[in-house]
Coordinates of C-alpha atoms in Angstrom, one line a residue:
Chain A
M1 CA 12.8 -31.9 18.2
M2 CA 11.1 -34.3 20.5
A3 CA 12.5 -36.8 22.8
A4 CA 13.5 -39.7 20.5
N5 CA 11.7 -42.4 22.4
K6 CA 8.4 -40.5 22.5
K7 CA 5.7 -41.2 19.9
V8 CA 3.1 -39.1 18.2
Y9 CA -0.2 -40.8 18.6
L10 CA -3.1 -40.5 16.1
A11 CA -6.2 -41.1 18.2
F12 CA -9.3 -42.2 16.4
I13 CA -12.2 -41.0 18.5
N14 CA -14.9 -43.7 19.0
D15 CA -13.0 -45.6 16.3
Y16 CA -13.9 -43.2 13.5
R17 CA -11.3 -43.7 10.7
P18 CA -11.1 -41.5 7.7
P19 CA -10.6 -43.2 4.3
F20 CA -7.0 -44.4 3.6
W21 CA -6.2 -43.7 7.3
E22 CA -3.5 -46.4 7.2
N23 CA -1.3 -44.0 5.1
L24 CA -1.4 -41.2 7.6
E25 CA 1.6 -42.2 9.7
K26 CA 3.8 -42.7 6.7
D27 CA 2.8 -39.4 5.0
L28 CA 3.1 -37.4 8.2
S29 CA 6.6 -38.7 8.8
H30 CA 7.8 -37.1 5.6
S31 CA 7.5 -33.7 7.3
L32 CA 7.8 -34.8 10.9
P33 CA 10.3 -37.6 11.0
L34 CA 9.0 -39.0 14.3
P35 CA 7.8 -42.3 15.5
F36 CA 4.1 -42.4 14.9
S37 CA 1.5 -44.8 16.2
H38 CA -2.2 -44.9 16.6
L39 CA -4.9 -45.9 19.0
T40 CA -8.7 -45.8 19.5
V41 CA -10.0 -43.5 22.2
E42 CA -13.5 -43.6 23.7
S43 CA -15.1 -40.3 24.2
G44 CA -18.6 -39.5 25.5
L45 CA -19.0 -36.9 22.9
N46 CA -22.5 -36.1 23.9
L47 CA -21.1 -34.4 27.0
F48 CA -19.6 -31.8 24.8
Y49 CA -22.6 -31.3 22.5
S50 CA -24.3 -27.9 22.2
G51 CA -28.0 -28.2 21.3
D52 CA -28.1 -24.5 20.3
R53 CA -25.2 -24.8 17.9
K54 CA -25.6 -28.5 17.0
Q55 CA -21.8 -28.8 17.4
Y56 CA -19.3 -30.2 19.8
H57 CA -17.1 -28.1 22.0
S58 CA -13.6 -28.6 20.6
T59 CA -11.5 -27.5 23.7
L60 CA -13.4 -29.9 26.0
I61 CA -12.9 -32.9 23.6
L62 CA -9.2 -31.9 23.3
S63 CA -8.8 -31.9 27.1
Q64 CA -10.3 -35.4 27.3
I65 CA -8.0 -36.7 24.5
I66 CA -4.9 -35.4 26.1
N67 CA -5.7 -37.3 29.3
Q68 CA -5.6 -40.5 27.3
L69 CA -2.0 -39.9 25.9
P70 CA -0.1 -43.1 26.6
E71 CA 3.1 -43.0 28.7
D72 CA 5.3 -43.4 25.7
G73 CA 3.6 -40.7 23.8
G74 CA 4.8 -37.1 23.4
K75 CA 1.9 -35.8 21.4
I76 CA -1.6 -36.9 20.6
V77 CA -3.9 -35.9 17.7
G78 CA -7.6 -36.7 18.1
I79 CA -9.5 -37.4 14.8
T80 CA -13.2 -37.1 14.7
D81 CA -16.0 -36.7 12.3
V82 CA -18.3 -34.5 14.4
D83 CA -18.6 -30.8 13.7
I84 CA -16.5 -28.9 16.3
Y85 CA -16.6 -25.3 17.6
I86 CA -15.2 -22.9 20.1
P87 CA -17.7 -20.3 21.5
I88 CA -16.2 -17.4 19.6
L89 CA -16.1 -19.0 16.2
T90 CA -18.8 -20.5 14.0
F91 CA -16.7 -23.6 13.4
L92 CA -13.2 -25.1 13.4
F93 CA -11.3 -27.5 11.2
G94 CA -9.1 -28.2 14.2
E95 CA -7.6 -27.0 17.4
A96 CA -4.2 -27.4 19.0
Q97 CA -2.3 -26.5 22.1
L98 CA 0.5 -24.2 20.9
L99 CA 3.7 -25.9 22.0
G100 CA 1.5 -28.3 23.8
R101 CA 0.8 -32.0 23.8
G102 CA -2.5 -32.3 22.0
A103 CA -4.5 -31.4 18.9
L104 CA -7.8 -32.3 17.5
V105 CA -9.0 -32.5 13.9
S106 CA -12.5 -32.8 12.6
T107 CA -13.2 -34.1 9.1
H108 CA -16.8 -33.0 9.2
R109 CA -16.2 -30.0 7.0
L110 CA -13.6 -31.6 4.9
H111 CA -16.1 -34.0 3.2
N112 CA -17.1 -32.8 -0.3
E113 CA -20.7 -33.8 0.6
F114 CA -20.8 -31.0 3.2
Y115 CA -20.6 -28.6 0.3
G116 CA -23.1 -30.4 -1.9
L117 CA -20.4 -31.9 -4.0
P118 CA -19.8 -35.6 -5.0
R119 CA -18.0 -37.7 -2.5
D120 CA -14.2 -37.9 -3.1
D121 CA -12.3 -40.1 -0.6
T122 CA -8.9 -39.2 -2.0
L123 CA -9.6 -35.5 -1.6
L124 CA -10.9 -36.1 1.9
Y125 CA -7.7 -38.0 2.8
R126 CA -5.5 -35.2 1.5
R127 CA -7.4 -32.6 3.4
T128 CA -7.3 -34.6 6.6
L129 CA -3.5 -35.2 6.2
K130 CA -2.9 -31.4 5.8
E131 CA -5.0 -30.5 8.8
I132 CA -3.4 -33.0 11.0
L133 CA 0.0 -31.7 9.9
H134 CA -1.1 -28.2 10.5
E135 CA -2.4 -28.8 14.0
L136 CA 0.6 -30.9 14.9
G137 CA 2.8 -28.0 13.7
H138 CA 1.1 -25.8 16.3
T139 CA 2.0 -28.3 19.0
F140 CA 5.6 -27.9 17.9
G141 CA 5.3 -24.1 18.3
L142 CA 4.7 -23.2 14.7
V143 CA 2.4 -20.2 14.0
H144 CA 0.5 -19.4 10.9
C145 CA 2.6 -19.0 7.8
Q146 CA 2.1 -16.4 5.1
N147 CA 3.2 -18.8 2.4
Y148 CA -0.1 -20.0 1.0
M149 CA 1.4 -23.4 0.0
C150 CA 2.8 -24.2 3.4
A151 CA 0.8 -26.6 5.6
M152 CA 1.0 -23.9 8.3
T153 CA -1.0 -21.3 6.3
S154 CA -4.2 -20.5 8.0
S155 CA -7.3 -21.9 6.2
S156 CA -10.7 -20.6 6.9
Y157 CA -12.3 -22.4 4.0
V158 CA -11.8 -25.8 2.4
E159 CA -10.5 -24.4 -0.9
G160 CA -7.6 -22.9 1.1
I161 CA -6.8 -26.3 2.4
D162 CA -6.7 -27.7 -1.1
L163 CA -4.4 -24.9 -2.2
K164 CA -1.7 -25.7 0.3
K165 CA 0.7 -28.6 0.3
A166 CA 1.0 -31.5 2.8
K167 CA 4.3 -30.2 3.9
F168 CA 6.0 -27.3 5.6
C169 CA 7.9 -24.6 3.8
R170 CA 11.6 -24.5 4.5
P171 CA 11.5 -21.9 7.3
C172 CA 8.6 -23.7 9.1
Q173 CA 10.4 -27.0 8.6
A174 CA 13.5 -25.6 10.2
K175 CA 11.5 -24.2 13.1
A176 CA 9.7 -27.6 13.6
E177 CA 13.0 -29.4 13.7
A178 CA 14.4 -26.9 16.2
A179 CA 11.4 -27.0 18.4
P180 CA 11.9 -27.9 22.1
A181 CA 10.9 -31.4 23.2
Chain B
M1 CA 10.3 -9.8 12.8
K2 CA 8.2 -7.5 15.0
K3 CA 5.2 -9.3 16.4
N4 CA 1.9 -7.4 16.3
K5 CA 0.3 -6.8 19.7
I6 CA -3.4 -7.3 20.3
L7 CA -5.5 -6.6 23.4
I8 CA -8.7 -8.6 23.9
V9 CA -11.2 -7.1 26.3
D10 CA -14.2 -9.4 27.1
D11 CA -15.8 -10.3 30.4
E12 CA -16.3 -14.0 29.3
L13 CA -13.3 -16.2 30.0
S14 CA -14.1 -18.7 27.2
V15 CA -14.0 -15.8 24.7
R16 CA -10.8 -14.4 26.0
T17 CA -9.2 -17.9 26.0
S18 CA -10.4 -18.9 22.5
L19 CA -9.4 -15.6 20.9
E20 CA -6.0 -15.7 22.7
M21 CA -5.4 -19.2 21.3
W22 CA -6.5 -18.0 17.8
F23 CA -4.3 -15.0 17.7
L24 CA -1.3 -16.8 19.3
E25 CA -1.5 -19.3 16.5
D26 CA -1.5 -16.3 14.1
G27 CA 1.8 -15.1 15.6
F28 CA 0.4 -12.2 17.6
C29 CA 1.6 -11.1 21.0
V30 CA -1.7 -11.3 23.0
E31 CA -2.9 -9.7 26.1
T32 CA -6.4 -10.0 27.6
A33 CA -8.5 -8.0 30.0
A34 CA -11.7 -9.1 31.8
S35 CA -13.3 -5.7 32.1
G36 CA -13.3 -2.3 30.6
E37 CA -11.4 -0.9 33.5
E38 CA -8.7 -3.5 33.3
G39 CA -8.5 -2.9 29.5
L40 CA -8.0 0.8 30.1
N41 CA -5.2 0.2 32.6
K42 CA -3.5 -2.1 30.1
M43 CA -4.0 0.6 27.4
H44 CA -2.0 3.1 29.5
A45 CA 0.9 0.6 29.5
G46 CA 0.3 -0.1 25.8
P47 CA 0.7 0.4 22.9
Y48 CA -1.3 -2.2 21.0
D49 CA -1.6 -2.7 17.2
I50 CA -5.2 -3.8 17.5
L51 CA -7.8 -3.7 20.3
L52 CA -10.8 -6.1 20.3
L53 CA -13.5 -4.9 22.6
D54 CA -16.7 -6.5 23.7
I55 CA -19.6 -4.1 23.6
K56 CA -21.6 -5.5 26.5
M57 CA -19.6 -5.7 29.7
P58 CA -20.5 -5.0 33.3
G59 CA -19.1 -1.7 34.5
M60 CA -17.5 0.1 31.6
D61 CA -19.0 -1.0 28.3
G62 CA -17.2 -1.3 25.0
I63 CA -18.4 2.0 23.6
T64 CA -17.2 4.0 26.7
L65 CA -13.9 2.1 26.7
Q66 CA -13.4 2.9 23.0
K67 CA -13.9 6.6 23.8
K68 CA -11.4 6.5 26.5
I69 CA -8.9 4.6 24.4
K70 CA -9.2 7.2 21.6
E71 CA -8.4 9.9 24.2
I72 CA -5.1 8.1 25.0
D73 CA -4.3 7.2 21.4
D74 CA -6.6 8.6 18.6
R75 CA -4.9 6.3 16.1
A76 CA -5.7 3.1 18.0
V77 CA -7.3 0.5 15.8
V78 CA -10.4 -0.7 17.6
I79 CA -12.7 -3.6 16.5
I80 CA -15.9 -3.9 18.4
M81 CA -17.4 -7.4 19.2
T82 CA -21.0 -8.0 20.1
A83 CA -23.3 -10.9 20.5
Y84 CA -26.2 -8.7 19.6
A85 CA -26.3 -7.7 16.0
A86 CA -27.6 -4.2 16.9
V87 CA -27.2 -1.8 14.1
D88 CA -27.4 1.3 16.3
T89 CA -24.5 0.3 18.5
A90 CA -22.5 -0.6 15.4
V91 CA -23.1 2.8 13.9
E92 CA -22.2 4.5 17.2
A93 CA -19.0 2.5 17.4
L94 CA -18.1 3.4 13.9
K95 CA -18.9 7.0 14.3
L96 CA -16.6 7.1 17.3
G97 CA -13.8 5.8 15.1
A98 CA -13.9 2.0 15.4
F99 CA -12.3 0.3 12.5
D100 CA -15.1 -2.2 12.2
Y101 CA -17.6 -4.2 14.0
I102 CA -18.1 -8.0 14.1
S103 CA -20.9 -10.2 15.5
K104 CA -20.2 -13.3 17.6
P105 CA -19.8 -16.0 16.8
F106 CA -17.5 -15.0 14.0
E107 CA -16.8 -16.8 10.8
P108 CA -13.1 -17.6 11.0
E109 CA -12.6 -16.1 7.5
D110 CA -14.3 -12.9 8.6
L111 CA -12.1 -12.5 11.7
S112 CA -8.9 -13.2 9.7
R113 CA -9.8 -10.8 7.0
L114 CA -10.9 -8.1 9.4
V115 CA -7.7 -8.3 11.4
F116 CA -5.6 -8.4 8.2
N117 CA -7.3 -5.3 6.9
A118 CA -7.0 -3.5 10.2
L119 CA -3.3 -4.2 10.3
K120 CA -2.9 -3.1 6.7
Q121 CA -4.6 0.2 7.4
K122 CA -2.5 0.8 10.5
E123 CA 0.6 0.1 8.5
L124 CA -0.4 2.6 5.8
A125 CA -1.3 5.2 8.5
D126 CA 2.1 4.8 10.2
E127 CA 3.9 4.9 6.9
N128 CA 2.0 8.0 5.9
M129 CA 3.1 9.7 9.1
Q130 CA 6.7 8.7 8.7
L131 CA 6.8 9.9 5.1
K132 CA 5.3 13.3 6.1
E133 CA 8.0 13.7 8.8
Q134 CA 10.7 12.8 6.3
M135 CA 9.2 15.2 3.8
S136 CA 9.2 18.0 6.4
E137 CA 12.9 17.5 6.8
L138 CA 13.6 17.5 3.1
M139 CA 11.3 20.4 2.2
E140 CA 13.2 23.6 1.6
V141 CA 12.5 25.8 4.6
E142 CA 10.7 28.9 3.6
E143 CA 11.9 31.7 5.8
I144 CA 11.4 35.4 6.1
I145 CA 14.7 37.3 5.9
G146 CA 15.2 40.5 7.8
V147 CA 16.0 42.1 11.1
S148 CA 13.9 45.2 11.1
S149 CA 11.0 45.7 13.5
G150 CA 8.6 45.7 10.5
I151 CA 9.8 42.3 9.4
N152 CA 9.9 40.9 12.9
K153 CA 6.3 41.9 13.3
I154 CA 5.5 40.1 10.1
K155 CA 7.3 37.0 11.3
E156 CA 5.2 37.0 14.5
M157 CA 1.9 37.5 12.5
V158 CA 2.7 34.8 10.1
G159 CA 3.4 32.4 13.0
S160 CA -0.1 33.2 14.4
V161 CA -2.1 33.2 11.2
A162 CA -0.5 30.2 9.7
K163 CA -2.1 27.7 12.1
I164 CA -5.6 29.0 11.8
D165 CA -7.5 28.2 8.6
S166 CA -8.9 31.7 7.9
S167 CA -8.2 33.9 4.8
V168 CA -5.3 36.3 4.7
L169 CA -4.8 39.6 2.9
I170 CA -1.2 40.5 2.2
R171 CA -0.6 44.1 1.2
G172 CA 2.4 45.9 0.0
E173 CA 4.0 47.6 -3.0
G174 CA 5.1 45.5 -6.0
G175 CA 8.2 43.5 -5.3
T176 CA 7.9 43.5 -1.5
G177 CA 7.6 39.7 -1.3
K178 CA 3.9 39.1 -0.9
E179 CA 4.0 35.8 -2.7
H180 CA 6.9 34.7 -0.6
I181 CA 5.0 35.5 2.6
A182 CA 2.1 33.5 1.2
R183 CA 4.4 30.5 0.7
V184 CA 5.7 30.8 4.2
I185 CA 2.2 30.8 5.6
H186 CA 1.5 27.6 3.5
H187 CA 4.7 26.0 4.8
Q188 CA 3.8 26.7 8.4
S189 CA 0.1 25.7 8.1
N190 CA -1.7 22.4 8.5
R191 CA -2.2 22.4 4.7
R192 CA 1.6 22.3 4.0
Y193 CA 1.4 18.8 2.5
S194 CA -1.4 19.9 0.2
P195 CA -1.0 22.1 -2.9
F196 CA -0.1 25.8 -3.0
V197 CA -1.5 27.3 -6.2
I198 CA -1.0 30.9 -7.4
F199 CA -3.6 32.6 -9.6
N200 CA -2.0 35.6 -11.3
N201 CA -4.6 38.1 -12.2
S202 CA -3.5 39.8 -15.4
C203 CA -5.3 42.7 -17.0
A204 CA -3.8 41.7 -20.3
I205 CA -5.8 38.5 -20.5
P206 CA -9.5 38.6 -21.5
E207 CA -12.0 37.9 -18.6
S208 CA -13.3 34.7 -20.2
L209 CA -9.8 33.2 -20.3
L210 CA -9.1 34.4 -16.7
E211 CA -12.3 32.6 -15.6
S212 CA -11.2 29.5 -17.4
E213 CA -7.9 29.7 -15.7
L214 CA -9.5 30.0 -12.3
Y215 CA -12.5 27.6 -12.7
G216 CA -11.4 25.3 -15.4
H217 CA -13.5 24.3 -18.4
E218 CA -15.2 21.4 -20.0
K219 CA -14.4 20.1 -23.4
G220 CA -15.6 22.7 -26.0
A221 CA -16.6 25.3 -23.4
I222 CA -14.2 27.8 -24.9
K223 CA -12.3 28.1 -28.2
N224 CA -9.6 25.4 -28.6
A225 CA -10.8 23.5 -25.5
Q226 CA -10.0 20.0 -26.6
C227 CA -10.6 18.4 -23.3
R228 CA -11.7 19.1 -19.7
R229 CA -9.2 21.2 -17.8
K230 CA -9.0 21.8 -14.1
G231 CA -8.7 25.4 -13.0
K232 CA -6.6 26.8 -10.2
I233 CA -9.4 26.5 -7.7
E234 CA -9.8 22.8 -8.3
L235 CA -6.0 22.3 -8.3
A236 CA -5.8 24.0 -4.9
N237 CA -8.4 21.7 -3.4
G238 CA -7.3 20.8 0.1
G239 CA -4.5 23.4 0.0
I240 CA -4.1 27.1 -0.4
L241 CA -5.1 29.3 -3.3
A242 CA -3.1 32.5 -3.5
I243 CA -4.7 35.2 -5.7
A244 CA -2.3 38.0 -6.8
D245 CA -3.7 41.4 -7.5
I246 CA -7.2 40.6 -6.2
D247 CA -8.1 44.3 -6.7
A248 CA -8.0 43.6 -10.5
F249 CA -11.0 41.2 -10.3
T250 CA -14.0 42.6 -12.1
L251 CA -17.1 43.0 -10.0
Q252 CA -18.6 40.0 -11.8
M253 CA -15.6 37.9 -10.9
Q254 CA -15.7 39.2 -7.4
G255 CA -19.3 38.1 -7.1
D256 CA -18.5 34.6 -8.5
L257 CA -15.7 34.2 -6.0
I258 CA -18.0 35.1 -3.1
R259 CA -20.4 32.4 -4.2
V260 CA -17.6 29.9 -4.2
L261 CA -16.4 31.0 -0.7
E262 CA -19.9 30.7 0.7
S263 CA -21.0 27.4 -0.9
K264 CA -17.6 25.7 -1.2
K265 CA -18.7 24.7 -4.6
F266 CA -18.1 25.9 -8.1
M267 CA -18.8 25.0 -11.7
R268 CA -16.3 24.7 -14.5
L269 CA -17.0 26.8 -17.6
G270 CA -19.4 24.8 -19.7
G271 CA -20.0 22.5 -16.8
R272 CA -23.4 21.2 -15.6
E273 CA -22.5 19.8 -12.2
E274 CA -21.2 21.7 -9.2
V275 CA -17.8 20.6 -7.9
E276 CA -17.1 20.6 -4.1
V277 CA -13.9 22.3 -3.1
D278 CA -12.1 23.1 0.1
F279 CA -9.2 25.6 0.1
R280 CA -7.7 28.4 2.2
L281 CA -7.6 31.8 0.5
I282 CA -4.7 34.2 0.5
C283 CA -5.1 37.4 -1.5
M284 CA -2.4 39.9 -2.4
T285 CA -2.8 43.5 -3.4
K286 CA -0.7 46.6 -4.0
K287 CA -3.8 48.8 -3.9
D288 CA -5.7 50.5 -1.1
L289 CA -8.7 48.2 -1.0
E290 CA -10.6 50.3 1.5
K291 CA -10.6 53.2 -1.0
L292 CA -11.7 50.9 -3.8
V293 CA -14.6 49.7 -1.6
K294 CA -15.6 53.3 -1.0
K295 CA -15.5 54.0 -4.8
E296 CA -17.6 50.8 -5.2
Q297 CA -14.9 49.3 -7.4
F298 CA -14.4 46.5 -4.9
R299 CA -17.2 44.6 -3.2
E300 CA -17.5 45.2 0.5
D301 CA -18.7 41.7 1.2
L302 CA -15.7 40.2 -0.6
Y303 CA -13.4 42.6 1.3
Y304 CA -14.7 41.2 4.6
W305 CA -14.2 37.7 3.3
I306 CA -10.6 38.1 2.4
N307 CA -9.5 40.5 5.1
V308 CA -9.9 38.3 8.2
C309 CA -6.2 38.5 8.8
S310 CA -4.2 41.3 7.2
I311 CA -0.4 41.5 6.8
F312 CA 1.3 44.7 5.5
I313 CA 4.8 44.5 4.1
P314 CA 6.6 47.8 4.3
P315 CA 8.6 48.9 1.3
L316 CA 12.3 48.1 1.4
R317 CA 13.3 51.8 1.7
E318 CA 11.5 51.9 5.0
R319 CA 13.5 49.1 6.5
S320 CA 17.0 49.6 5.3
E321 CA 18.4 47.3 8.0
D322 CA 16.9 44.4 6.0
I323 CA 18.9 45.2 2.8
L324 CA 22.2 43.6 3.6
P325 CA 20.7 40.4 5.2
L326 CA 18.6 40.1 2.1
A327 CA 21.6 40.7 -0.2
R328 CA 23.6 38.1 1.5
H329 CA 20.7 35.6 1.4
F330 CA 20.5 36.2 -2.4
I331 CA 24.2 35.8 -2.8
T332 CA 24.0 32.4 -1.2
K333 CA 20.9 31.5 -3.2
F334 CA 22.4 32.3 -6.6
S335 CA 25.9 30.9 -5.9
R336 CA 24.1 27.6 -5.1
K337 CA 21.9 27.9 -8.1
F338 CA 24.7 28.6 -10.6
G339 CA 27.2 26.4 -8.8
I340 CA 29.7 29.3 -8.4
Q341 CA 31.8 30.6 -5.6
E342 CA 29.9 32.7 -3.1
K343 CA 31.1 36.3 -3.3
R344 CA 31.6 38.7 -0.5
L345 CA 30.1 42.2 -0.6
H346 CA 32.8 44.9 -0.8
P347 CA 32.2 47.6 1.8
E348 CA 31.7 50.1 -0.9
A349 CA 29.1 47.8 -2.5
E350 CA 27.3 47.6 0.9
K351 CA 27.2 51.4 1.1
C352 CA 25.8 51.5 -2.4
L353 CA 23.1 49.0 -1.6
L354 CA 22.1 50.9 1.6
G355 CA 22.0 54.2 -0.2
Y356 CA 19.7 53.1 -3.0
S357 CA 15.9 53.8 -2.8
W358 CA 14.8 50.4 -4.1
P359 CA 11.6 51.4 -6.0
G360 CA 11.3 47.8 -7.1
N361 CA 11.8 46.6 -3.5
V362 CA 13.0 43.1 -2.7
L363 CA 12.4 41.8 -6.2
E364 CA 14.7 44.5 -7.6
L365 CA 17.4 43.7 -4.9
E366 CA 17.2 40.0 -5.9
N367 CA 17.6 40.9 -9.5
V368 CA 20.5 43.2 -8.9
I369 CA 22.4 40.6 -6.8
E370 CA 21.7 37.8 -9.4
R371 CA 23.2 40.1 -12.1
A372 CA 26.1 41.0 -9.9
Q373 CA 26.9 37.4 -9.2
V374 CA 26.8 36.5 -12.9
I375 CA 28.5 39.4 -14.6
G376 CA 30.9 40.5 -11.8
K377 CA 34.5 39.9 -12.7
E378 CA 36.0 40.4 -9.3
S379 CA 36.2 37.9 -6.5
E380 CA 34.0 40.3 -4.5
I381 CA 30.8 42.1 -5.5
I382 CA 31.7 45.7 -6.0
H383 CA 29.5 48.8 -6.5
K384 CA 30.3 48.9 -10.2
D385 CA 28.4 45.6 -10.6
F386 CA 25.2 47.4 -9.8
P387 CA 23.3 49.0 -12.7
F388 CA 22.5 52.1 -10.5
H389 CA 26.0 52.7 -9.3
H390 CA 26.4 55.9 -11.3
D391 CA 23.4 57.6 -9.7
G392 CA 22.1 55.4 -6.9
C393 CA 25.1 55.2 -4.6
K394 CA 25.4 58.0 -2.0

């Protein structure tokens, strides 16, 4: 899968940490049995802010995050709370380099409050876990899956995220394990 | 599993890159082009399952590109992108055959759903084409049997008239095979996957029932009408309506038919709303319609409607060289139908067939051969198997 001595880093941007973040590495390793670690990265997010859209350019943040991958790291996933976009789409939950080194996940639209609903930290954690797993899956070369319960299913709305599980289906799991380093 | 292929044409690099990433993650094979001209070049090397075109580009714009793409492949699935939610450009794109239209920036859900629906539609269109091709292979080939110059002329005419959508008048004595020719025309026409419906005009049936048979009726419109019933015209929608013995239509029925042909609408008996209909008309007659027109027993305007193309089938007695090929064709047909050994024609039987006058034409010949196949005791068909062998064989 990945070189055994290489780690997957969870990068908390500007030290933003979602609730129950300390469980992320353990829960992610159920589907991706890899050495996980975490760090804080500093990002001048204002550089990537669009006043017109009131959002932050995801691809530019991702490039910055990747540059901060430690030497012993094979992959890095940035986690932020700002609302992210790419020019062609109105918003993103996350972005990843397909078969690449980096991914970015935003929890901005995973909060219940965004939809006018009562705060639910457990639900926020579950959604964050699934999206990190989804974007990490892309870095291992996985594409979107038709199985709506697989973590690799494409989700354009938060209800879709809630429907899927925090794990890959068997075919996607096999592909992830067979992915090149 | 085959990967769907998508071409993205947009002059903005960030758009091409973002969409490329999006569709790669969706499992597509993605190619991009930075201009309409580059997109067109790639199209020549195609094919693509979906094409996403930006409307506003320097040089060749998206609308022009779409037109040129459709010239190369009229089944290409094109989705137009624009940053300007201009309704008129959307309508123009759709009129030119775009699958749909989407405004930037897209909602991720809208883009996913649009592409999914586009692929589904393409899949259905491809499947439809495949099934039609398979159906063509399975459909029993309707052919015209015969070697005479008269029949060869008919074969040539059928080949010409089948492809054009105009009405045909088939003339000939009873039993010459007018209905068969109508079926061959249907089989060779662009309407071959649509219905072929025959309306048999019988003098024995009251006019009101004939009208009901042709136009259908609403519940209670005629005696014993328990429910709405579609008539032959409605059943033939999209296909061919073949009217036998058109000369037997009353003047009233002729007038009604002209109205349907002109307006492409009709009303069921007892109906209140007009129903739109599209069919190709083939009429058959044994009579001399020109004489009937002169006698004012047949409407001249209807005559001109139905007589755009005219095919005359000579009686069998005038094309004796067709008798034996037809006989052998019927022998094969009935041996298959009854699951029996195909019989040869004894030379004496052949002479007998050739010597007979065939007042009932091809229909009579078919009937004679069928009878001979069934009742004949010998391994060959002999002249005694024919009902006319006492007086018909020369």
